[in-house]
Each structure stands twice: as C-alpha cells, then as structure tokens.
Coordinates of C-alpha atoms in Angstrom, one line a residue:
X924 CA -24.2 -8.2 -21.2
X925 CA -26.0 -5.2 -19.9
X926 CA -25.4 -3.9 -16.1
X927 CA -27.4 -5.9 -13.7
X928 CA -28.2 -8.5 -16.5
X929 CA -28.5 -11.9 -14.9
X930 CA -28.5 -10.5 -11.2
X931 CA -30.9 -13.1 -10.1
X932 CA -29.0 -16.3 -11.3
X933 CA -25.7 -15.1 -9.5
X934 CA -25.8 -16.8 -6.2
X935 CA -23.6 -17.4 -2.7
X936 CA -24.3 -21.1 -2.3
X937 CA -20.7 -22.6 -2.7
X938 CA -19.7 -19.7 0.4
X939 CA -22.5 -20.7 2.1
X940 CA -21.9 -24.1 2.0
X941 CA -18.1 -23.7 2.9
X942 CA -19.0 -21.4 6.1
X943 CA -21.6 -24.1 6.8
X944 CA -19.1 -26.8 7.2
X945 CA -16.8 -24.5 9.1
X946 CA -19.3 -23.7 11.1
X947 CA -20.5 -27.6 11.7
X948 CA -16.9 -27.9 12.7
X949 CA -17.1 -25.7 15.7
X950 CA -15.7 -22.5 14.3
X951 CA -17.4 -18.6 14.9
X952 CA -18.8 -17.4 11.3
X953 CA -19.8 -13.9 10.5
X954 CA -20.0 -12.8 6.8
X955 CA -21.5 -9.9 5.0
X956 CA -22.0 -8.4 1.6
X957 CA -23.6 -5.2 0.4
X958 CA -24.3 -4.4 -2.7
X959 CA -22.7 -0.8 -3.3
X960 CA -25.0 0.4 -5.4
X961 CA -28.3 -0.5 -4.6
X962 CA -27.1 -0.9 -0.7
X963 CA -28.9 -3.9 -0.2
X964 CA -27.2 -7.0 1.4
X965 CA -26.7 -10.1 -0.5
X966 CA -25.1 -12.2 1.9
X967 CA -25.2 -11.9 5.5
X968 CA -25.0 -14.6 8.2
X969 CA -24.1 -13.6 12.1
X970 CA -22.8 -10.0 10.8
X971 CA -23.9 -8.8 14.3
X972 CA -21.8 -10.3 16.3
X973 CA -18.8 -8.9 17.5
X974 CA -15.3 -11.5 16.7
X975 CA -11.9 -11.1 17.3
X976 CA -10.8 -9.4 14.1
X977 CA -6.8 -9.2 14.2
X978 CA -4.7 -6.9 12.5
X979 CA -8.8 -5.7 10.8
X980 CA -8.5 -2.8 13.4
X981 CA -5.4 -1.4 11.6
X982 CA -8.5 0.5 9.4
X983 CA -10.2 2.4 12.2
X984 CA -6.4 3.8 13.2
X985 CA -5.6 4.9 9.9
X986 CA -8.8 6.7 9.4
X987 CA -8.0 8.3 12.8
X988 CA -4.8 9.3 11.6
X989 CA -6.1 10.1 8.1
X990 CA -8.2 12.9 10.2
X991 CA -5.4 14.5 12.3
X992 CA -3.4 14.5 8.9
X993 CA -5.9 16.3 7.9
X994 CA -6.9 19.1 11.2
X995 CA -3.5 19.4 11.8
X996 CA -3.0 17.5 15.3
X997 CA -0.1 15.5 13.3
X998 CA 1.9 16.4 10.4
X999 CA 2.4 13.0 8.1
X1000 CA 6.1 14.8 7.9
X1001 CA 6.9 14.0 11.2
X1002 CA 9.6 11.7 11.4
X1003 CA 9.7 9.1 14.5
X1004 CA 12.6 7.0 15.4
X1005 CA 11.5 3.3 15.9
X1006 CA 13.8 3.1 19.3
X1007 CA 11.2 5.4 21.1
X1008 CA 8.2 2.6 21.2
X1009 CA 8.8 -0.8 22.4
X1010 CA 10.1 -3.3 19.9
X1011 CA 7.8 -5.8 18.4
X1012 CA 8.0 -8.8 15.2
X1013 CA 4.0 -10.5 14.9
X1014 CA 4.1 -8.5 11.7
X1015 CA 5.0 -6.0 9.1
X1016 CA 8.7 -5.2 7.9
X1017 CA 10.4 -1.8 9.5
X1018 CA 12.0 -4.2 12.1
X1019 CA 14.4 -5.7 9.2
X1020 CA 14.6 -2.5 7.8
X1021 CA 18.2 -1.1 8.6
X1022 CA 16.4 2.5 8.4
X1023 CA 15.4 4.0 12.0
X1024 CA 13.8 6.9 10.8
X1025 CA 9.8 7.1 8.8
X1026 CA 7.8 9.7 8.2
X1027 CA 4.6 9.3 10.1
X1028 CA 3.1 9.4 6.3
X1029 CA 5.4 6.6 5.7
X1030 CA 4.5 4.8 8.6
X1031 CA 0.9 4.8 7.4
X1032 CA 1.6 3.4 4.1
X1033 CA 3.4 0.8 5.8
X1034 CA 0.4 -0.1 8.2
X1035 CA -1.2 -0.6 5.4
X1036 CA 0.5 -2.1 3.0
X1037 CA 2.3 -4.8 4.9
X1038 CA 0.5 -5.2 8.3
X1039 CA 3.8 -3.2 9.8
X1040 CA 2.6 -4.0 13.6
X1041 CA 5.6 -1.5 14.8
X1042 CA 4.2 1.2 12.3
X1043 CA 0.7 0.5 13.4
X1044 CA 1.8 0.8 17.2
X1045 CA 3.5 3.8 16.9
X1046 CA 0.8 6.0 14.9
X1047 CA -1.6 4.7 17.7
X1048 CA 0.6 6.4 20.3
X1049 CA 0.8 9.2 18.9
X1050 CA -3.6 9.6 18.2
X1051 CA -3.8 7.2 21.7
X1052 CA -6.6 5.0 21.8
X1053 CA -9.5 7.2 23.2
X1054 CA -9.4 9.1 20.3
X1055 CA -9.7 6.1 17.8
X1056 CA -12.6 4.7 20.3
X1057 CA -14.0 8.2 19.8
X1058 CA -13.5 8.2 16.0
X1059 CA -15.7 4.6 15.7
X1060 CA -18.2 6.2 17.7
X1061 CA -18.2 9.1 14.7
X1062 CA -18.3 6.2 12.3
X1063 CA -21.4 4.8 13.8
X1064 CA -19.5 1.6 14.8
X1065 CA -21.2 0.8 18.1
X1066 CA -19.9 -2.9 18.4
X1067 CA -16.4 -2.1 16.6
X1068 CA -13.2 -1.5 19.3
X1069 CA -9.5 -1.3 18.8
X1070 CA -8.3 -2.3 22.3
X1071 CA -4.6 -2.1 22.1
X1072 CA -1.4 -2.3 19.9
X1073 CA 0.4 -5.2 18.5
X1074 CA 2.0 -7.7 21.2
X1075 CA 5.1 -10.5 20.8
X1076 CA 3.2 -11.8 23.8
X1077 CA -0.1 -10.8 25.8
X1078 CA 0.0 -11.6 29.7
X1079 CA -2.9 -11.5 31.8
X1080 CA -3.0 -7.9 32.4
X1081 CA -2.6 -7.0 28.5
X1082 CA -6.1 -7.0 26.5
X1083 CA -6.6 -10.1 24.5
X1084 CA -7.4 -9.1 21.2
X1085 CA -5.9 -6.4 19.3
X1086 CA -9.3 -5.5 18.3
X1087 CA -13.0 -6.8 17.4
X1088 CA -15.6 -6.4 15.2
X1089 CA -18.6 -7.4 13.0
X1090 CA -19.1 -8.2 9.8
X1091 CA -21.6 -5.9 9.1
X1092 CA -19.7 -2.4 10.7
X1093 CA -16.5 -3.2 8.9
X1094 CA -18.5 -4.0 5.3
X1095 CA -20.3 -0.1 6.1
X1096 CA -16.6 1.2 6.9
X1097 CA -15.2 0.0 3.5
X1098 CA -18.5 0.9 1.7
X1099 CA -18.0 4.5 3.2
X1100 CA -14.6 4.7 2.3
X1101 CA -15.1 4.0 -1.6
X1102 CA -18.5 6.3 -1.0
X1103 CA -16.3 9.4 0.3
X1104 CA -18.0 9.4 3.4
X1105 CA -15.6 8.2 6.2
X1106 CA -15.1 11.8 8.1
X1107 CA -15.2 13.4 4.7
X1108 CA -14.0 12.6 1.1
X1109 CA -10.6 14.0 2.1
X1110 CA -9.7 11.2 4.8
X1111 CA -11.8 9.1 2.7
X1112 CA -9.3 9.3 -0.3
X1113 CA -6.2 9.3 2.3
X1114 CA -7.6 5.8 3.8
X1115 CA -8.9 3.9 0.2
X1116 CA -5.3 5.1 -1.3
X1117 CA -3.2 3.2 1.8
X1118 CA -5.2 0.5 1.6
X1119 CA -5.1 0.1 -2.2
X1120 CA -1.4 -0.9 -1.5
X1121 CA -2.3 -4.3 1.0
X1122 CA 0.2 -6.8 -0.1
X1123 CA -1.8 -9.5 1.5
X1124 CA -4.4 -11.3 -1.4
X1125 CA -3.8 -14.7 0.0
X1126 CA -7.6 -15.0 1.6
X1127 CA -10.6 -13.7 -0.2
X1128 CA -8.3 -11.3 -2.6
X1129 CA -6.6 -14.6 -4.3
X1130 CA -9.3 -15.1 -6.5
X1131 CA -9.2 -11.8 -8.2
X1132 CA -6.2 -12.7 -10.3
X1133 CA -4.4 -9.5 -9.2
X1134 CA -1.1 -8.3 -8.4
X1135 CA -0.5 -8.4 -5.3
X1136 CA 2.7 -5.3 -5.3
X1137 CA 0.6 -3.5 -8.0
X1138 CA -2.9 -3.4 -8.2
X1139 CA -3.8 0.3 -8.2
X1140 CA -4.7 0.2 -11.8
X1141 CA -6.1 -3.1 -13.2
X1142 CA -5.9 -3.4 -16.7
X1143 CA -9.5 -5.1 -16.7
X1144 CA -11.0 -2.8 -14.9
X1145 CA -11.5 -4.3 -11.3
X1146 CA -11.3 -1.6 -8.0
X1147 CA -10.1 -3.3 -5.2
X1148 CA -9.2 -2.4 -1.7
X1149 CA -8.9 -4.8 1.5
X1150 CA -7.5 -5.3 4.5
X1151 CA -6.8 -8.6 6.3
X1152 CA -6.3 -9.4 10.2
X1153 CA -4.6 -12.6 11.6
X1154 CA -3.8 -14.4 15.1
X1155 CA -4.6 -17.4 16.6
X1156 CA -7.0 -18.9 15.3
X1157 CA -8.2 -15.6 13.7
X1158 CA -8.5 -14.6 10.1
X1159 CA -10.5 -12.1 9.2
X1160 CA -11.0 -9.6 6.2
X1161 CA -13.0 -6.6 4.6
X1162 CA -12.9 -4.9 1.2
X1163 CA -14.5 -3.3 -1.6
X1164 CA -14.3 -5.0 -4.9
X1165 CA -16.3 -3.4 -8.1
X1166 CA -16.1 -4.8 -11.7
X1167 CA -18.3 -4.2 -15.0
X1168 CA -20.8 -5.4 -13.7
X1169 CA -21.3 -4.4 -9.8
X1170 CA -19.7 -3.7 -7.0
X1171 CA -19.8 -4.6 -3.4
X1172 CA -18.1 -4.1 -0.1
X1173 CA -17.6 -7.2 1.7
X1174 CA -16.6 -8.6 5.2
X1175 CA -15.5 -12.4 6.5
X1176 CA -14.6 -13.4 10.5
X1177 CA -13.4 -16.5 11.1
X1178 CA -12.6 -17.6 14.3
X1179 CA -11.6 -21.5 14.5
X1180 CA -9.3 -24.3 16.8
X1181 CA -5.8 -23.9 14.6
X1182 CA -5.5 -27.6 15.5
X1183 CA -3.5 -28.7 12.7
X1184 CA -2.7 -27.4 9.2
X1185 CA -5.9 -29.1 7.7
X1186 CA -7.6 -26.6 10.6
X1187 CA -6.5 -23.7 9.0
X1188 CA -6.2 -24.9 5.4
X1189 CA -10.2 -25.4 5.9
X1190 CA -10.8 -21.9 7.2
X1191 CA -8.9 -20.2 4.8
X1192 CA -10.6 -21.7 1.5
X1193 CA -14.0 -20.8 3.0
X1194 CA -12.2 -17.1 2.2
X1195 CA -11.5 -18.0 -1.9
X1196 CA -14.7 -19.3 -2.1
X1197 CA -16.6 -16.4 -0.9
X1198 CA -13.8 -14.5 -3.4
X1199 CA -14.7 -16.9 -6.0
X1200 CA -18.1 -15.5 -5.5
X1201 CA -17.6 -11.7 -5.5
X1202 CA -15.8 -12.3 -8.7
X1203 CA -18.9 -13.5 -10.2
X1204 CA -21.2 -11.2 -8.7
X1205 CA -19.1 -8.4 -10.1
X1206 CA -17.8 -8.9 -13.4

C-alpha cells in the first residue's frame, strides 16, 4: 500500500467517542494529534487549555538539563549523593536502590526511564526552576509550567501540581524533539534518546505491541518515544509514534474523580483507544 494510501478512510471516531463519554461523566479532556509530516492536526479537542499534567513536566526539565549538558553549566559526570535533597517515594526506583551515588547523566536516564521522582528532583535543583520556566518560554510554551518537584505530601503552602500543560504545546514539544528542533539537534537527540527508554506503555503506548524494557529498535519498524504523568486523578501523556505509513506526535490530559477503580479503569481505556488509533493511522 503506497504512503498516504487510504489517508481519508482512517478515522478517530472510537477516541472520540471514548473522550466523549469521559467527558459526559464529568472529567477534563484535552487531546491532540499532528501529523508530522504534513503538520496538520488530525485530532484536536480542548488542546488549549491548560490541565494538571503529572509527572508530563519531567520533559521540559530534561530538555533544560539536556542544554546545560550541553553549554557546560553541568557536567552529566557529576555525581550527587541522594542524602543531599530531601527524601521522596510517589515514584521512580533510586530510593530501593542500595547505591547513593548517580551520575547526573545517570540521573537523567532514570527521570526518564522510570519516572525516578528523586532523580527528577535533584536535576531540578541543580538547573532551579527559573531557568526551566525560562527554557519553556524558548520553547514557545506560553501555557506550559513546571511549578515544583515531586512531593510524598503537598500542604497548603506547597504548589499543587507538579506541573500543567496543554495538549497542543506538549504534541509541538515531542514533534520538535523528533524534528531536531528543541534548542538544537544536539539536546534534541540527548532528550528523544532518554525518553526512548520510558518503561511505562500501560496508557496510549499498550497498543503498540512493544517492549516495554526494549524498544529502541523495533523489528517492524515503529519509532516511538513518550512520556506519561500520573496523580490524583491525573493521567496524562505525549509522544511521537511513526510507522510505514505516517507518523504523528500526539498528546492526551485526563483529569477525572478517581472514585472507584471503574473511575480510573474508564479513563485509562480512553488512552488505548486513542493508541488503538495511532496504530492505524501509522502503519
């Protein structure tokens, strides 16, 4: 089947029709996704509006750090003993680790790979959050903000969200990242290649089929990067997911009453369907 063959018979109506019901059911919706190479959006619904977006502002701070790799302000060699930031569990893996010691490289890798909300806290004290608020500005993402590190607990004078976000910024961030245009194709690379290591394919990424500790190289010729972001009533995720056929960057907020198990059960198959979806625009 030749490239672009059939383009107008692929369509978004079971994701549609999922977000619909989600929406009916009182939850916040905002979904978009852009075709990578003509740069047209195919699916877009309440992409403007900014959502809580979980551990989604982990990207922003890696691209940050991907840039003072890079200018020399850190050196990725650096290595940072976890008993010099305050201790904290929502997430990742280095607090079961019996190693003190990464490599600020390292600590990047495990940001992104497993959502390490230690790692993630200590690489943003060491760029500090002005400059990441500065970087978003750079990036053209207006309605973007990364408003503090990971928490066991937030009081009342904490921020209440990690970070938020739209739909339609984060989908231009991933498409940039793939296009070697995020700072430059440097950073670019740095980013897509910590990212290309996310263990977590339960949401939009289960449909692709993939591995989720090895996916670098797919044997059937799928590029994929993503990240994912998670609280309370929060789920959220972006990517870039190209096949034979096309390729497209993508983004899903969902913001919903975790009620029951049914609750969140609903919200996340809204996510396989829109993966169910991709897949089919793509390959």
């Amino acid at each position: 089947m030749p490239r672009r063959a059939a383009a107008g018979r692929r369509s978004f109506a079971p994701t549609l029709a999922a977000l619909d019901e989600l929406a009916e059911s009182g939850a916040k919706v905002a979904v978009r996704v852009t075709d990578l190479d003509r740069g047209d959006p195919v699916l877009v619904g309440d992409d403007f509006i900014t959502l809580p977006i979980g551990g989604l502002g982990v990207v922003p701070l890696l691209v940050e750090v991907a840039a003072a790799f890079e200018d020399g302000r850190l050196d990725p060699a650096e290595s940072v003993d976890r008993a010099t930031t305050a201790d904290v569990s929502v997430a990742g893996v280095w607090h079961h680790l019996s190693a003190p010691v990464f490599s600020l490289g390292d600590l990047a890798v495990l940001a992104a790979a497993t959502g390490d909300a230690l790692a993630a806290n200590v690489l943003l004290e060491r760029v500090g959050l002005e400059a990441v608020r500065n970087r978003l500005g750079d990036l053209g993402m207006p309605r973007t903000a990364l408003l503090d590190g990971f928490r066991d607990s937030r009081g009342p004078d904490d921020a209440p969200h990690v970070a938020l976000g739209t739909a339609a910024e984060l989908s231009e961030l991933f498409s940039a990242l793939v296009n070697s245009t995020a700072v430059n194709a440097s950073v670019s690379a740095h980013v897509a290649e910590w990212l290309s290591l996310n263990h977590d394919l339960s949401l939009v990424a289960s449909a692709t089929g993939l591995d989720p500790f090895s996916h670098e190289n797919d044997e059937h010729g799928l590029l994929f990067i993503n990240k994912t972001g998670r609280g309370a009533g929060i789920r959220s995720e972006a990517g870039v997911l190209a096949g034979p056929r096309a390729g497209v960057s993508y983004a899903l907020i969902v913001c919903f009453d975790d009620l029951s198990i049914m609750h969140r059960m609903r919200a996340h198959s809204a996510f396989r369907v829109l993966g169910t979806d991709l897949m089919e625009y793509v390959y």
